[in-house]
Structure formats: structure tokens, C-alpha cells
Short mmCIF file of C-alpha atoms in Angstrom, two decimals:
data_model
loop_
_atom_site.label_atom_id
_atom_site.label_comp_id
_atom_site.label_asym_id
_atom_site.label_seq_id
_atom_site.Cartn_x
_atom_site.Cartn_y
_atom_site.Cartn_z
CA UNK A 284 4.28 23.49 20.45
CA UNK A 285 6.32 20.28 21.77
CA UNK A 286 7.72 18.29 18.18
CA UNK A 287 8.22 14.80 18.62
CA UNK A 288 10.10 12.62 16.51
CA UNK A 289 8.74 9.43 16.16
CA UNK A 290 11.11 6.56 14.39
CA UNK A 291 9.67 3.65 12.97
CA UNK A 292 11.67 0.90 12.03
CA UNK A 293 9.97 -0.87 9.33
CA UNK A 294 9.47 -4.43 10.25
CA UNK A 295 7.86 -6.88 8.30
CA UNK A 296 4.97 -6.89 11.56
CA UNK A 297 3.84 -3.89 9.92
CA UNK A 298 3.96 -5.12 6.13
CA UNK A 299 6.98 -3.05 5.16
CA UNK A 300 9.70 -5.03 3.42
CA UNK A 301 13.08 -5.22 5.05
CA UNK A 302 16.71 -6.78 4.57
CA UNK A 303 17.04 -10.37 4.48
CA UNK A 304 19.82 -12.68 4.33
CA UNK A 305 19.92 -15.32 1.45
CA UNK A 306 22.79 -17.67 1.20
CA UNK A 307 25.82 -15.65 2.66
CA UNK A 308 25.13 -12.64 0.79
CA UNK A 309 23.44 -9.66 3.28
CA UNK A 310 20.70 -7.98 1.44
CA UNK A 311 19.82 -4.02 2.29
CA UNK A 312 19.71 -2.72 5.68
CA UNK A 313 16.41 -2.22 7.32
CA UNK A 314 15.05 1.20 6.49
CA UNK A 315 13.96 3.75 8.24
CA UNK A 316 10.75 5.79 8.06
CA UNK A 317 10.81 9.22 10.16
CA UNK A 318 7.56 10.98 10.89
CA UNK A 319 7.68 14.20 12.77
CA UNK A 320 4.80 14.88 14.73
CA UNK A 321 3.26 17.03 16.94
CA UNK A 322 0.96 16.34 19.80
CA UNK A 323 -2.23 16.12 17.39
CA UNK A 324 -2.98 12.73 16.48
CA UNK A 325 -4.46 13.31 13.09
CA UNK A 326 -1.19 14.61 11.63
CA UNK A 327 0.18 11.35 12.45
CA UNK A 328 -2.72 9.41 10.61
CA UNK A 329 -2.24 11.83 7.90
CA UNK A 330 1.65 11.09 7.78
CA UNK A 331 0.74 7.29 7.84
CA UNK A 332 -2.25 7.08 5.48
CA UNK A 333 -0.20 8.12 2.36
CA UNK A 334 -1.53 6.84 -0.68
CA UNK A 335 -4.40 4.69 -1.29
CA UNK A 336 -5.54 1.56 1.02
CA UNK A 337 -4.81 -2.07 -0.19
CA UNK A 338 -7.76 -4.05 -0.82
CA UNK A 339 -6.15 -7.06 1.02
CA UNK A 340 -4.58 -5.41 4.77
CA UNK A 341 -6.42 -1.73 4.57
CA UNK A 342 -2.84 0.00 5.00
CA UNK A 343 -2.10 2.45 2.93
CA UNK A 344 0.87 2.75 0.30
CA UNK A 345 1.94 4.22 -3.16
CA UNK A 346 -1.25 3.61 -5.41
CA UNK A 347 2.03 2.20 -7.90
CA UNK A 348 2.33 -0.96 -5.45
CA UNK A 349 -2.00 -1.16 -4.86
CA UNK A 350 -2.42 -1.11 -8.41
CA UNK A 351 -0.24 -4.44 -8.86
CA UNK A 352 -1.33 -8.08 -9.32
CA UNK A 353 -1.61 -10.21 -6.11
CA UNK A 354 0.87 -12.52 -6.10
CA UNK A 355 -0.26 -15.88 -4.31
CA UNK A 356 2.70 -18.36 -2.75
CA UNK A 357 2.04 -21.99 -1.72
CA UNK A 358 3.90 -22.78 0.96
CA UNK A 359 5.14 -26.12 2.80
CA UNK A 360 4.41 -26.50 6.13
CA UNK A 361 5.49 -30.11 7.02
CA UNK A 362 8.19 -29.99 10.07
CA UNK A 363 10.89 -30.12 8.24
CA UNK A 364 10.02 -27.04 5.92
CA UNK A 365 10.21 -24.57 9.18
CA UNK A 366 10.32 -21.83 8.96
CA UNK A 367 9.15 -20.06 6.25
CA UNK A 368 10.77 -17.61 4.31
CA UNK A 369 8.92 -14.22 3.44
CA UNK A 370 5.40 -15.28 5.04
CA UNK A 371 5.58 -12.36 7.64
CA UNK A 372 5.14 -10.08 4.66
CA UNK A 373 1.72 -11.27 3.45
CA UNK A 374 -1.18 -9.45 3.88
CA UNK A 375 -3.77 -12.51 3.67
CA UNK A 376 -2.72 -16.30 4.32
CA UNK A 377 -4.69 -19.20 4.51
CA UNK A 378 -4.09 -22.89 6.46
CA UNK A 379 -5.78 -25.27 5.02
CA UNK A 380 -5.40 -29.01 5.64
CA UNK A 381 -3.92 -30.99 3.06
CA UNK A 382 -2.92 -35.15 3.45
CA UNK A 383 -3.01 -36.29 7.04
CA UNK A 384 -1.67 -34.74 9.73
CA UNK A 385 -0.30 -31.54 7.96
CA UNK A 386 -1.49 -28.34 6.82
CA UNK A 387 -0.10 -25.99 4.19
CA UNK A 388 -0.05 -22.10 3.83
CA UNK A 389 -0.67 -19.70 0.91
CA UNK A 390 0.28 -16.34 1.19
CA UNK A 391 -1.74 -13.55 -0.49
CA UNK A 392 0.82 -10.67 -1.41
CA UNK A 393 0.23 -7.01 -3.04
CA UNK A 394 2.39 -4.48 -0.77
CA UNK A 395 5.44 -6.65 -0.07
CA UNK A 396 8.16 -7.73 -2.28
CA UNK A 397 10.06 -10.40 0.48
CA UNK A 398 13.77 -11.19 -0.51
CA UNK A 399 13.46 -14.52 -0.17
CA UNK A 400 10.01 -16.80 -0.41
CA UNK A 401 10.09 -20.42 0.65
CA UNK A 402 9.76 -23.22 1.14
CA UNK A 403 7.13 -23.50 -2.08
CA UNK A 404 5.30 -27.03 -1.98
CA UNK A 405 2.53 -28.31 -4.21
CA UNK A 406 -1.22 -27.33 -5.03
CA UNK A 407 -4.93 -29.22 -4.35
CA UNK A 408 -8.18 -27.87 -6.11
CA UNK A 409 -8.92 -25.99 -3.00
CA UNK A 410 -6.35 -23.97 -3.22
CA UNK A 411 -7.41 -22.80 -6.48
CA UNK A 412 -10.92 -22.25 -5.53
CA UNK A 413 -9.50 -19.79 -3.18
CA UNK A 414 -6.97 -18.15 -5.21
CA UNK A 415 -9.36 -17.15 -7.96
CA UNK A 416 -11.45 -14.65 -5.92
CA UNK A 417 -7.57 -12.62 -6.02
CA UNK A 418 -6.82 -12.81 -9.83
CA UNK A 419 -3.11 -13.79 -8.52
CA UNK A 420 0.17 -14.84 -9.94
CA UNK A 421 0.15 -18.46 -8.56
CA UNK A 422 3.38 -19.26 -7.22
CA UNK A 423 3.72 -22.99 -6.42
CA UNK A 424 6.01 -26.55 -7.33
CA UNK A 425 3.23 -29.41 -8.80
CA UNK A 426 0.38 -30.52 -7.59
CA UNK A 427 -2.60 -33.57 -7.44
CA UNK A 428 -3.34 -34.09 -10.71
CA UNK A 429 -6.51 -32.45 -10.21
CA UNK A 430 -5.37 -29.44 -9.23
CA UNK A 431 -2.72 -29.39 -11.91
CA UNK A 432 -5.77 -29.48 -14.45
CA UNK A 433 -7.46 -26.86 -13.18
CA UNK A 434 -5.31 -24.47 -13.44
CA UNK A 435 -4.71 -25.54 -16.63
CA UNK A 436 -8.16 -25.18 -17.97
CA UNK A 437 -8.61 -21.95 -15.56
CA UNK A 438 -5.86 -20.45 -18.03
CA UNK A 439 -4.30 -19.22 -14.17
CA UNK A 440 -0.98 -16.92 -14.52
CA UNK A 441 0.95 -19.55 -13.30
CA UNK A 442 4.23 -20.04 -12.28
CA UNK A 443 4.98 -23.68 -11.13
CA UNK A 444 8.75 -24.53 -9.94
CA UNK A 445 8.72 -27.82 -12.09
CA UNK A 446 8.47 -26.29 -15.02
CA UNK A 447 10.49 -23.14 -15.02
CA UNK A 448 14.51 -22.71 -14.67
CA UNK A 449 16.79 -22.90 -12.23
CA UNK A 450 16.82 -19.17 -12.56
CA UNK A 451 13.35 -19.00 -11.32
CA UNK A 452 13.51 -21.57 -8.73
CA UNK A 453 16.94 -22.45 -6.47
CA UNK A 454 17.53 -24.93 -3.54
CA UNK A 455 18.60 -23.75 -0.77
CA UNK A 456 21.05 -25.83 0.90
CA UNK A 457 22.28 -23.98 3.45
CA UNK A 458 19.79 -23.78 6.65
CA UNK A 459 19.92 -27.45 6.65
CA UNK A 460 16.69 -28.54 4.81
CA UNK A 461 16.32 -31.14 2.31
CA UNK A 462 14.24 -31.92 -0.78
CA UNK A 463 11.67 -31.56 -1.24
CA UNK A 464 11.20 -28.71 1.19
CA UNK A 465 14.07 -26.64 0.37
CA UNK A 466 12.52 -24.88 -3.12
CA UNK A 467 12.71 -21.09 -2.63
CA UNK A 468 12.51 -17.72 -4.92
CA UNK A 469 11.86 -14.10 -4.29
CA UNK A 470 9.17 -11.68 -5.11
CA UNK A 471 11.62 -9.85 -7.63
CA UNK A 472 12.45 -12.74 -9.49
CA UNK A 473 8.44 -13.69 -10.01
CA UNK A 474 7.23 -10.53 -10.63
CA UNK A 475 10.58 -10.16 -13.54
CA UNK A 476 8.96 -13.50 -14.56
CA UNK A 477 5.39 -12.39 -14.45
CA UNK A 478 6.02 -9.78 -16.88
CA UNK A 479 8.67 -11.66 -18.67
CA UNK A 480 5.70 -14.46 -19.51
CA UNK A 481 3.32 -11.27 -20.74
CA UNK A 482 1.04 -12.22 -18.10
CA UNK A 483 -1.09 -9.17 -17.34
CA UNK A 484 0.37 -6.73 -14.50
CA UNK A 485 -2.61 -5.27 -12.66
CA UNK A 486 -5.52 -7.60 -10.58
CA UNK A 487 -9.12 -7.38 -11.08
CA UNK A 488 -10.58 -8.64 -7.50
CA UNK A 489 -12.85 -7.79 -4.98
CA UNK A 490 -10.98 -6.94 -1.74
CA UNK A 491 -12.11 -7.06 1.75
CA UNK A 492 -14.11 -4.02 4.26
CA UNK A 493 -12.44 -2.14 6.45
CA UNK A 494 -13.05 0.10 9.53
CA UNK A 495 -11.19 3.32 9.10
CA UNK A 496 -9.86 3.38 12.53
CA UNK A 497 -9.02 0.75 15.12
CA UNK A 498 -12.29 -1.02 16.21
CA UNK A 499 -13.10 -2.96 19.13
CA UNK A 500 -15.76 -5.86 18.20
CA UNK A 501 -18.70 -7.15 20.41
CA UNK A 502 -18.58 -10.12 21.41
CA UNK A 503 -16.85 -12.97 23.79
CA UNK A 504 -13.03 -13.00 24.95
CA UNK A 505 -10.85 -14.30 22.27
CA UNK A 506 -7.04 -12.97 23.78
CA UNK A 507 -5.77 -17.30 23.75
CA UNK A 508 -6.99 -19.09 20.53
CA UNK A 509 -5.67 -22.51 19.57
CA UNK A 510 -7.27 -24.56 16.59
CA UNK A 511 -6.23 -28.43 16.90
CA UNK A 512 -6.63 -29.28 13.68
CA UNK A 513 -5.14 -33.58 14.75
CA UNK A 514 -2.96 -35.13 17.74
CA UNK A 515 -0.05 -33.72 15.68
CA UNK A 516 -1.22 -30.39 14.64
CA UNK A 517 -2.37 -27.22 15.94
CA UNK A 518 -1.78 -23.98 15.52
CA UNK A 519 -2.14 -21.17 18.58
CA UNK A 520 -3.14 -17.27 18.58
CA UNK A 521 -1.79 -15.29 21.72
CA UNK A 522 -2.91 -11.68 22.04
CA UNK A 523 -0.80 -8.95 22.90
CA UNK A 524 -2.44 -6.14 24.32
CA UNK A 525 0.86 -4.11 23.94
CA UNK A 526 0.31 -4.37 20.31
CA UNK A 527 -2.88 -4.93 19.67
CA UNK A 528 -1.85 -7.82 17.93
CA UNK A 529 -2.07 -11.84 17.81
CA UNK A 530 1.27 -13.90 18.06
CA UNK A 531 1.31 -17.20 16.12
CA UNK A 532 1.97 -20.60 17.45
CA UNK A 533 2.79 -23.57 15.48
CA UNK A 534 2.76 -26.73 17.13
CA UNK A 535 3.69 -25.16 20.52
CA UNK A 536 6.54 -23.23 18.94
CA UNK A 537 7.00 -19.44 18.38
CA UNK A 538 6.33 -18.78 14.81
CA UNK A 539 9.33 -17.17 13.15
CA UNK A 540 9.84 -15.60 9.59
CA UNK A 541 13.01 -17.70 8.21
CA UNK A 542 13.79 -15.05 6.05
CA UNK A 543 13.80 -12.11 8.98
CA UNK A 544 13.62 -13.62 11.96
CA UNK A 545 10.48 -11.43 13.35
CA UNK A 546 7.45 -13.36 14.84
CA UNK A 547 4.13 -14.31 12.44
CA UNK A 548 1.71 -11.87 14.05
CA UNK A 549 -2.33 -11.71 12.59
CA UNK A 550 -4.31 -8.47 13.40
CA UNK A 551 -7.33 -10.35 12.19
CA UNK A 552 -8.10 -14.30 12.34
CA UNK A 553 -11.14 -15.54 10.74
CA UNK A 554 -11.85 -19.35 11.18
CA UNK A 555 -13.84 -20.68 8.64
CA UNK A 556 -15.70 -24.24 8.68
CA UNK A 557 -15.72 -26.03 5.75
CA UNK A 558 -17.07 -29.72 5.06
CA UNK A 559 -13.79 -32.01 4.75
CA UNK A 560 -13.79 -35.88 3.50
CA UNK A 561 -10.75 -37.82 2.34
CA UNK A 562 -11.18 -38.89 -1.49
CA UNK A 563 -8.12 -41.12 -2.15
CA UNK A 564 -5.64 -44.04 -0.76
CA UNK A 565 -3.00 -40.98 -0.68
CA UNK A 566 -5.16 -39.39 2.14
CA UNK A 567 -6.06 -35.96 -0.19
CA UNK A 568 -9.33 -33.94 0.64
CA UNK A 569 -11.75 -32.27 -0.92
CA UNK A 570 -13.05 -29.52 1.34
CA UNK A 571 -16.56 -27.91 -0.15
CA UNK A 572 -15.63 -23.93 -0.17
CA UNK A 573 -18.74 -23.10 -2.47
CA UNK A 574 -21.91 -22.83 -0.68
CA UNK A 575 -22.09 -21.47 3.20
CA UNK A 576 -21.00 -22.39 6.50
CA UNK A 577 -20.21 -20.89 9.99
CA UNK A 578 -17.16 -19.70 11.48
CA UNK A 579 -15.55 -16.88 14.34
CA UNK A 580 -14.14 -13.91 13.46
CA UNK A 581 -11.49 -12.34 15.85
CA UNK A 582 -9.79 -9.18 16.62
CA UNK A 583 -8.41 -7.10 19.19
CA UNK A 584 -9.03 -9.65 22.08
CA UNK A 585 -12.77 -10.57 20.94
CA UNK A 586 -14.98 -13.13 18.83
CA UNK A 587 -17.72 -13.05 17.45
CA UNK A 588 -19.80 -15.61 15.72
CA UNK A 589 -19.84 -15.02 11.80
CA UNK A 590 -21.69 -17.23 8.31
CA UNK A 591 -20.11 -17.31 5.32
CA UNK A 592 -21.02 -17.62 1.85
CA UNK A 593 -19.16 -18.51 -1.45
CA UNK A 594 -21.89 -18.78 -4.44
CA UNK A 595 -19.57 -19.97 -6.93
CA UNK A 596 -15.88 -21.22 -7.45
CA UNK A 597 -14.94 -17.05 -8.95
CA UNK A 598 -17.06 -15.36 -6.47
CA UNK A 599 -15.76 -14.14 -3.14
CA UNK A 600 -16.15 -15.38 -0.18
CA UNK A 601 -18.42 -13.51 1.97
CA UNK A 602 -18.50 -13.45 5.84
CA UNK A 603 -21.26 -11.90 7.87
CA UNK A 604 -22.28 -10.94 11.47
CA UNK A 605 -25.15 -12.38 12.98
CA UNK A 606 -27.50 -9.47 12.27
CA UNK A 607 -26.64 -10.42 8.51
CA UNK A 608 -24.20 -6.98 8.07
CA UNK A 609 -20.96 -8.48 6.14
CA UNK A 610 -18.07 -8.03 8.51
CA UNK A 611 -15.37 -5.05 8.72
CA UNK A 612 -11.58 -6.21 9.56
CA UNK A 613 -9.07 -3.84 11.34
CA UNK A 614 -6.20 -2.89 9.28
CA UNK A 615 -3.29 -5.24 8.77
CA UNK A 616 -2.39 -9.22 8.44
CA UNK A 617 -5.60 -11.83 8.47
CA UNK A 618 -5.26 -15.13 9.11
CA UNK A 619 -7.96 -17.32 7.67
CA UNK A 620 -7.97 -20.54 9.31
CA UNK A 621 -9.80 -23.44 7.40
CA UNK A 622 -11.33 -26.07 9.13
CA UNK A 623 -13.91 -29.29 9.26
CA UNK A 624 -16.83 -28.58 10.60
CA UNK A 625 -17.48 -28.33 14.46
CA UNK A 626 -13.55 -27.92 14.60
CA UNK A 627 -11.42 -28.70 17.97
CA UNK A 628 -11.53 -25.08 19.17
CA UNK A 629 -9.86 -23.62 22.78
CA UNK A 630 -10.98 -20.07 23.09
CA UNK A 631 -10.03 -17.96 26.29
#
């Protein structure tokens, strides 16, 4: 029988870490993984499923690296914090809105251990809502006050940049950025710090469902998706059908990983309404994530309509299909877009 050698050069795309530059200093090469087949397609599944499935993307690796605590990474998205560093390599990340017009990310990371992580900005109480249904390491630099004393009383493994050493924390001052967006670490410097602190090493979280192959949703065309979030904000999905993937958009621009200079792609992209009001003269929200609400999940060139439900600040957020069934993702990187209700939405 015909062999076939298949080599697959481990991107971050398809959540395997790779080299990075940081400062002048070239990190590791990008590695290699080599999987010789034959024309049966379940040896190949077999050769790729090795392991155990993370709770977070559904792709499999060492149970060693499932077993591990999340690790959850606030990161700045104003215009002058582009790109970020490291954000290709999480499973799950959020956009949320924070003071008019920006958003701001946070990563969700179990598999990945990115070289370089940055640009880390600040925390809201919404954040935290979210982050508890992961039992994380909470990576961030400050916050509003009211975040700050949650996480306090919370008793959250925390690791904030204003409060820890240089050696945790460094600026980096060579791709031109400027304080405050310009705070960066790496995944092997927190999780030395997570352990160095004594905070536990293994999560205790609920993770998401997952088809066990490749699964084409009912439902409406969903291959162009762009989420105008303000006049100076929006974020676009673009569907490859190469792939089978979504490429990100920010603000009309290709969005890059800083770090290694691969496109942000999402397998799955779940927008979720939320009720939104401005609570201050600094323009800071509070967006209601307990309760329910509706929202669109996407995949593979379709949407569907979808509910979710959230019955307290610990408890996970739950989204369902409209027969009431809670919803299965495909493998690999979700995108879950938070939004105001009835949210500016251009879906081709």
C-alpha cells in the first residue's frame, strides 16, 4: 500500500507553540511534527488524537499539559497596543467593550505556553465574572477599583504587573510602543511564578461540548461576519473555505500575532448579547453577564441563532440551540464576541 508522508509544521493556527522572537534574541526554531500515513483516514485521526481532549479547543494533547491550570491574559487592545503578542495561541478569547470606543481581549490558555504575551492592560468586574467559570491564573496590570476588589475578596490566583518585579513583568521598547501599552511576559515566566506563589497547579472548571468530528451546522450563511461595536471599532470574520477556518479583522486590518507573525484565525465565533450601560464620568460599563440573553453561534460558513444562560457569577455560561439542546463547537480556537444588545451586526 501507497505511504504518504504528511509534514506538519506546527503553527500557532493549530494551537501548537512555536519560536518567537523577543528583543534581539531568536527563540527555538519551529518544530516539526511527522505523521506517516497511509491512505486510511482513521490512522491519521489516530496519529492526531494523542492524548486526552482539552476542555477549552477539543484538540487533543499530553494529559500532562490538559491537566494544568488555565492561565487567563488581559490584553490591551487600544491602537497603539497592536499587535498582540502570544494571542494566536489561545484556545478561548473574549472582546469585550471596555471605556468608549475600545475593546479589550482576554485570552483563555491551557495547551500553549507563547514566548512572549503582551501587551497586558488592566481589569473591570466583567472580566472577572468571566474568568471564574475557568479557575485561571489571572494575568493582568491594575484595574477599576472595583474590579481590583473583587479579586481581592474572590481570593483569585492572581498575578497583577503592578505589584510583582521587573522579573515578572518587562517593557518592551523595541517594536516602537510606549507606556502604557508596552507591558509584556511569557507563559514560562507565569507559570514559574504560579508555582513560585504556591498557588495551586491543576483547574477545577467545566469546559465546553464538542463534536468528535468536523460538523457542518444548520442554519443561515455566515462565511463574512463583521460586529461594529462604534464609528471607531469593529472587528471582521472572513471564512476560508480552504481551511475551514475564520480570518480576523480588526478595524479593517489583517489581524497578526506580534509575537509570530501568523494571522488570528477562530474555528468557532459565538456572539453573545449582553445588557451594557455606562456607570461613571470615566465612561466604564457594567455589562449584566448573569442571567440570559440571545446571541449567534458560527462555524464552518453557518449561523445559527443560540440563548444563553449564566445563573450565577461561578457558574458557566451556557449557550443553547433553539430546540433548547446546549450547543456542540468544532475543535479548535473560539472567539466569543460580547456585545449590547441588538448589536450592529453584517452577516453574509
Amino acid at each position: 500500500m501507497k505511504k504518504i508522508l504528511f509534514i506538519l509544521l506546527v503553527f500557532s493556527i493549530s494551537l501548537v507553540s512555536v519560536g518567537c522572537k523577543k528583543d534581539d534574541v531568536e527563540i527555538e526554531d519551529n518544530e516539526e511534527i511527522v505523521i506517516i500515513g497511509d491512505e486510511e483516514d482513521e490512522k491519521k485521526d489516530e496519529d492526531l488524537k494523542e492524548g486526552i481532549s482539552s476542555p477549552l479547543s477539543g484538540i487533543y494533547a499530553s494529559e500532562e499539559k490538559i491537566n494544568r491550570r488555565p492561565v487567563a491574559v488581559m490584553f490591551d487592545n487600544h491602537p497603539r497596543a497592536r499587535w498582540q503578542a502570544g494571542l494566536s495561541e489561545a484556545e478561548v478569547v473574549y472582546e469585550f467593550m471596555v471605556e468608549a470606543p475600545y475593546t479589550r481581549y482576554m485570552g483563555i490558555f491551557l495547551l500553549n505556553d507563547p514566548q512572549e504575551l503582551g501587551p497586558i492592560r488592566s481589569s473591570r468586574p466583567y472580566f472577572v465574572t468571566t474568568l471564574l467559570e475557568y479557575d485561571p491564573i489571572y494575568v493582568r496590570v491594575g484595574g477599576s477599583e472595583e474590579a481590583k476588589k473583587d479579586i481581592k475578596i474572590l481570593g483569585i490566583a492572581d498575578i497583577d504587573g503592578l505589584s510583582s518585579s521587573p522579573s515578572v513583568f518587562y517593557r518592551n521598547t523595541k517594536n516602537g510602543k510606549k507606556k502604557p501599552h508596552n507591558l509584556y511576559t511569557s507563559m514560562n515566566i507565569i507559570r514559574k511564578t504560579q508555582a513560585e506563589r504556591g498557588y495551586k497547579l491543576e483547574g477545577n472548571f467545566e469546559g465546553f461540548k464538542f463534536f468528535t468530528e468536523d460538523t457542518e451546522i444548520n442554519g443561515f450563511s455566515a462565511k463574512d461576519v463583521s460586529i461594529i461595536y462604534n464609528n471607531e471599532n469593529n472587528t471582521q470574520y472572513v471564512y476560508d473555505e480552504i481551511e475551514k477556518n475564520y480570518k480576523r479583522y480588526k478595524d479593517g486590518k489583517l489581524h497578526i500575532d506580534e509575537c509570530y507573525n501568523v494571522p488570528i484565525v477562530a474555528k468557532n465565533i459565538i456572539i453573545q448579547e449582553a445588557n451594557t450601560k455606562v456607570i461613571d464620568k470615566e465612561g466604564r460599563l457594567k455589562i449584566d453577564l448573569i442571567g440570559s440573553g440571545n446571541g449567534i453561534y458560527i462555524t464552518n460558513g453557518q449561523g445559527q441563532n443560540i440563548t444563553w444562560t449564566k445563573s450565577s457569577r461561578n457558574a458557566k455560561t451556557k449557550y443553547y440551540d433553539e430546540s433548547g439542546k446546549e450547543i456542540k463547537l468544532n475543535s479548535g480556537v473560539t472567539w466569543i464576541q460580547v456585545t449590547n444588545i441588538k448589536p450592529n451586526l453584517i452577516i453574509k
